[in-house]
Short mmCIF file of C-alpha atoms and ligand atoms in Angstrom, two decimals:
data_model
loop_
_atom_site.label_atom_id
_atom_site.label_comp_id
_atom_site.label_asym_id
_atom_site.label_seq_id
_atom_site.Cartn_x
_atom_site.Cartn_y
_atom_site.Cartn_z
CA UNK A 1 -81.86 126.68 33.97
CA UNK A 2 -81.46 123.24 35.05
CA UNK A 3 -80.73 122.22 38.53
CA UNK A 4 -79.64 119.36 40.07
CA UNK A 5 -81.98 117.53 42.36
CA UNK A 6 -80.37 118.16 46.53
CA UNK A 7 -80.69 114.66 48.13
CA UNK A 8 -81.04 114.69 51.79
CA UNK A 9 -80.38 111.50 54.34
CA UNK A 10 -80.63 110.88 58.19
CA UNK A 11 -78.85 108.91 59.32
CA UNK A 12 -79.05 107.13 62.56
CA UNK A 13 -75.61 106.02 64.41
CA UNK A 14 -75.63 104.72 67.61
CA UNK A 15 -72.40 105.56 69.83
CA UNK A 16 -71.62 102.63 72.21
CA UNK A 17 -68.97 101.04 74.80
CA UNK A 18 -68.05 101.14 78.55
CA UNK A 19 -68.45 104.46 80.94
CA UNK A 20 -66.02 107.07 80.86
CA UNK A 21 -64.57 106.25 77.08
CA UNK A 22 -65.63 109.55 75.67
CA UNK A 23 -68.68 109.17 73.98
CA UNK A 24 -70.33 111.93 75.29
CA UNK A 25 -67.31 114.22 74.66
CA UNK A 26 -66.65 112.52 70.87
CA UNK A 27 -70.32 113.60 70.07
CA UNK A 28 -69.95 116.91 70.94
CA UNK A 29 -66.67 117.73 69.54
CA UNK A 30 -67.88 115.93 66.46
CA UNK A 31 -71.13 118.11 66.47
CA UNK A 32 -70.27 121.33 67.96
CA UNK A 33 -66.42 121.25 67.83
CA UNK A 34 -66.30 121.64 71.47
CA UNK A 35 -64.72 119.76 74.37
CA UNK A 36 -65.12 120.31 78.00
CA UNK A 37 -63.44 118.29 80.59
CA UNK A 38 -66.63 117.11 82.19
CA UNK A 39 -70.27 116.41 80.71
CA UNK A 40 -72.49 116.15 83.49
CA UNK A 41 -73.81 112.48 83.39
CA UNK A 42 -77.42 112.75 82.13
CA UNK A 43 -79.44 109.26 82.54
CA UNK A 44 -81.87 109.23 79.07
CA UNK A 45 -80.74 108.98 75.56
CA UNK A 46 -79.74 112.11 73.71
CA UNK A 47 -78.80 112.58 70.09
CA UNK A 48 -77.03 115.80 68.15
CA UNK A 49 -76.95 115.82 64.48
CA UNK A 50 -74.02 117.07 62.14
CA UNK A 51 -74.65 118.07 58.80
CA UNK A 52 -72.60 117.52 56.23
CA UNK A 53 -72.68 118.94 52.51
CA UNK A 54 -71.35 115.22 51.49
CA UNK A 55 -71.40 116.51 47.70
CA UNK A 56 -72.63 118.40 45.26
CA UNK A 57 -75.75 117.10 45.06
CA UNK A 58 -76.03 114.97 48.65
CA UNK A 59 -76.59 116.45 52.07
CA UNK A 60 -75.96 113.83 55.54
CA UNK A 61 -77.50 114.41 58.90
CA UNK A 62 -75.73 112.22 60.46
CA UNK A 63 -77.42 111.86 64.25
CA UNK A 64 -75.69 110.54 66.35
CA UNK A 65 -77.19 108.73 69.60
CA UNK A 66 -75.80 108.77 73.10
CA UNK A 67 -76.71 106.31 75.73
CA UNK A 68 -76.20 108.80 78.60
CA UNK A 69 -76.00 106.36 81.31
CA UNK A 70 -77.56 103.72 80.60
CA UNK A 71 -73.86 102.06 79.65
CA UNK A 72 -73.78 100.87 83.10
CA UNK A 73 -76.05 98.41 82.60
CA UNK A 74 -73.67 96.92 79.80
CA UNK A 75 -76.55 96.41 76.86
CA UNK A 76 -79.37 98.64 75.54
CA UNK A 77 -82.74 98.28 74.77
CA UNK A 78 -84.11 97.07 71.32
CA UNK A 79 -86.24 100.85 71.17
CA UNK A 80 -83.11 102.47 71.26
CA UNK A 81 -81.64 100.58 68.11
CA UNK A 82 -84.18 100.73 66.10
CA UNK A 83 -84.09 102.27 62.59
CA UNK A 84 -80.03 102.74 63.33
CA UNK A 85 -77.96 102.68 60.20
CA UNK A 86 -74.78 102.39 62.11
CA UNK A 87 -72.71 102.10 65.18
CA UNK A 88 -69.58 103.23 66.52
CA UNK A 89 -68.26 101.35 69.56
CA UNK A 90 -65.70 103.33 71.77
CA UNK A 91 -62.99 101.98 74.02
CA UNK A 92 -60.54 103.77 75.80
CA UNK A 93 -56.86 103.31 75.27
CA UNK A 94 -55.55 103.85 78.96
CA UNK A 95 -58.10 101.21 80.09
CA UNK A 96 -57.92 98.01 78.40
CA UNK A 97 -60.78 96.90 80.38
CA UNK A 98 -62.89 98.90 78.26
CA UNK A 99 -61.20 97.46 75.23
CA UNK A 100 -62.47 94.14 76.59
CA UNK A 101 -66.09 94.82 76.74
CA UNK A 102 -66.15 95.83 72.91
CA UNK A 103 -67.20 92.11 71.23
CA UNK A 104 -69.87 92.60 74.02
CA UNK A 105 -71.12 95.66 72.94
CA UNK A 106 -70.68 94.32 69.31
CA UNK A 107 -73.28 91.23 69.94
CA UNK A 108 -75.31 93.80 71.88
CA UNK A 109 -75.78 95.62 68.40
CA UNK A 110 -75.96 92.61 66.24
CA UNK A 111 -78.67 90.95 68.21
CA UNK A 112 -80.87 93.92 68.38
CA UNK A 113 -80.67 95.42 65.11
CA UNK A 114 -80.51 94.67 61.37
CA UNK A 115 -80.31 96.74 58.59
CA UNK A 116 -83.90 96.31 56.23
CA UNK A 117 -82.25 93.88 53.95
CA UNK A 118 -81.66 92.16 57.21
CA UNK A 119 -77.69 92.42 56.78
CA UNK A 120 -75.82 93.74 59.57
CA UNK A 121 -75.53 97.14 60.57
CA UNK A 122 -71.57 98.32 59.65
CA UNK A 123 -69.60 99.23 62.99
CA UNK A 124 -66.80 101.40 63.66
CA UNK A 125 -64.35 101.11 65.78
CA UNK A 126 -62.88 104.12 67.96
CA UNK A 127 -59.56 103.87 69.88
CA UNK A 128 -60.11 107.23 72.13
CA UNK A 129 -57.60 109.31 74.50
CA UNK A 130 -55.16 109.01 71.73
CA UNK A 131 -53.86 112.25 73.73
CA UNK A 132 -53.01 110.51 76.58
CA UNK A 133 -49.46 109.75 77.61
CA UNK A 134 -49.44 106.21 79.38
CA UNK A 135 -51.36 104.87 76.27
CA UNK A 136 -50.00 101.74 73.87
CA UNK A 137 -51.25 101.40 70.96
CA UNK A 138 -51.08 97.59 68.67
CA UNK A 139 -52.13 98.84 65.28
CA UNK A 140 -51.63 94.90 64.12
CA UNK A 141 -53.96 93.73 66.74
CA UNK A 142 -56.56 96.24 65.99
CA UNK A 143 -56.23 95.20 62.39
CA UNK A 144 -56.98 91.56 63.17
CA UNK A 145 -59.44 92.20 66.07
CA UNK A 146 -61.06 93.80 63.38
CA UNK A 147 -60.87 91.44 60.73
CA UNK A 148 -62.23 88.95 63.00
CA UNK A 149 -65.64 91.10 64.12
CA UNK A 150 -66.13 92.11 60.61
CA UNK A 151 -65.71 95.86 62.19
CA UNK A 152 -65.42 98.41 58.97
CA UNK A 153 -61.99 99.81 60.67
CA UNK A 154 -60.74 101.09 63.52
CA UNK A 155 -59.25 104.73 64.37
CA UNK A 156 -57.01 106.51 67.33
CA UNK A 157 -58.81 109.43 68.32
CA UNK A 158 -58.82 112.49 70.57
CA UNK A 159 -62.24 114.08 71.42
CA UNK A 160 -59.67 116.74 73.80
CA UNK A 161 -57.74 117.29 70.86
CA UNK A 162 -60.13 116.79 68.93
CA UNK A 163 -57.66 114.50 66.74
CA UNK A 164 -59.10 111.69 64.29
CA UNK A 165 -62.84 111.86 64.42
CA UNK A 166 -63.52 113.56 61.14
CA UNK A 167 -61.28 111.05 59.30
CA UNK A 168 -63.15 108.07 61.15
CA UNK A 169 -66.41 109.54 60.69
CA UNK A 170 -65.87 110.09 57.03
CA UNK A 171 -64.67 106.54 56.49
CA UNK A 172 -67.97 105.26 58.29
CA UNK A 173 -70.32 107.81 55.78
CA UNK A 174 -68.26 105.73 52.87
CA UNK A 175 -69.93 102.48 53.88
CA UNK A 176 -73.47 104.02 54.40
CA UNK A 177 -73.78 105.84 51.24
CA UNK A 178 -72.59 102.49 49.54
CA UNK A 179 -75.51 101.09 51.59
CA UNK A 180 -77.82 103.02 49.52
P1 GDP B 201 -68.75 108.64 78.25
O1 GDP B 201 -69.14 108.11 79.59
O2 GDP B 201 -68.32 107.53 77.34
O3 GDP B 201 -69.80 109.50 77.63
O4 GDP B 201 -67.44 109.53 78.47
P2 GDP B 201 -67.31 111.13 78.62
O5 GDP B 201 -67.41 111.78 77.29
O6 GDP B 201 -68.20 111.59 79.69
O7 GDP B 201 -65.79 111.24 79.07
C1 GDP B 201 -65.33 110.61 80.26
C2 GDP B 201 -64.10 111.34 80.77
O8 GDP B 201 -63.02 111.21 79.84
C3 GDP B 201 -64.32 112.85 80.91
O9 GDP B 201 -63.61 113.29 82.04
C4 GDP B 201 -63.73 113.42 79.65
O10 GDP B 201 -63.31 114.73 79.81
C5 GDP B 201 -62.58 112.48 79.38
N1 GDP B 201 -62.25 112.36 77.93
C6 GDP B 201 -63.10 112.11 76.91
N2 GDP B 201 -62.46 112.06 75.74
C7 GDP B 201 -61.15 112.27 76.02
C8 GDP B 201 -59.96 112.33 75.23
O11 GDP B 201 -59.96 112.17 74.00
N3 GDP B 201 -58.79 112.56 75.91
C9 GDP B 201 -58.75 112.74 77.25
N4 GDP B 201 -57.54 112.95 77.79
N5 GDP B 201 -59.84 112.69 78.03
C10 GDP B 201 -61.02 112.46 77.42
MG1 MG B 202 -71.71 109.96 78.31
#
């Protein structure tokens, strides 16, 4: 009986912006479908993996790398980019501050990594604390900021409620299978 060859990928995606956005808590509710109101802060990088049965024949680790910490410094070493497929900068939507630092963190990436065929690694954009009440939201804005950066999209999320993550992450696999 004939079957199918399983493929298998890793990929690596970095998760990146300012302190406090929810990185820590976006990883684990993406990976464990958890969410607790307060990760201790851990200084080192850490990484959990989600796997994903893509398709029929294609299986995704997608691991995803946090920067515990080390956000505080407001860049990241070139060891800690390397071989990254991805990224998926964070901001937080009570704190426009945070939204601020993003082209920051976007140059950080872009002048540390490249993908192999030396084109640049696809970013994603997360609008977290969707949840929140005293949050406003400029969809048009986000378009065009996004436009502008070449980002691959942006999303409102909730790592709490665990609201829009899936849907973002998906839309990020899209662009790294296409990669391939
Ligand atoms: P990090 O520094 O970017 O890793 O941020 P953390 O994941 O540690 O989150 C910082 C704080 O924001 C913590 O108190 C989290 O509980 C809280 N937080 C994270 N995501 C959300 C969210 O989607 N909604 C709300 N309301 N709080 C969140
Ligand atoms: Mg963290």
């Amino acid at each position: 009986e004939y079957k199918q060859k399983q493929h298998e990928h890793l990929y690596k995606v970095l998760m990146i912006g300012e302190f406090g956005v929810g990185k820590t808590s976006l990883i684990k509710r993406y990976t464990e479908g958890t969410f607790s109101p307060n990760y201790k802060l851990t200084i080192g990088v850490d990484f959990a993996v989600k796997n994903i049965q893509w398709n029929e024949h294609t299986k995704i680790n997608m691991q995803l790398w946090d920067i515990a910490g080390h956000e505080r410094f407001g860049h990241m070493t070139r060891v800690y980019y390397k071989y990254a497929i991805a990224a998926v900068i964070v901001f937080d939507l009570a704190r426009q501050a945070t939204f601020d630092a993003v082209v920051k963190w976007l140059d950080d990436v872009h002048s540390k990594v490249v993908l192999m065929n030396e084109e640049p690694v696809p970013c994603l954009l997360l609008a977290n604390k969707f949840d929140l009440e005293e949050i406003s939201l400029n969809p048009d804005h986000l378009d065009n900021f996004c436009k502008k950066h070449n980002i691959i999209g942006w999303f409102p999320t909730s790592a709490k409620m665990g609201i829009g993550l899936e849907e973002a992450m998906n839309h990020l696999i899209k662009h790294i299978v296409k990669l391939e």
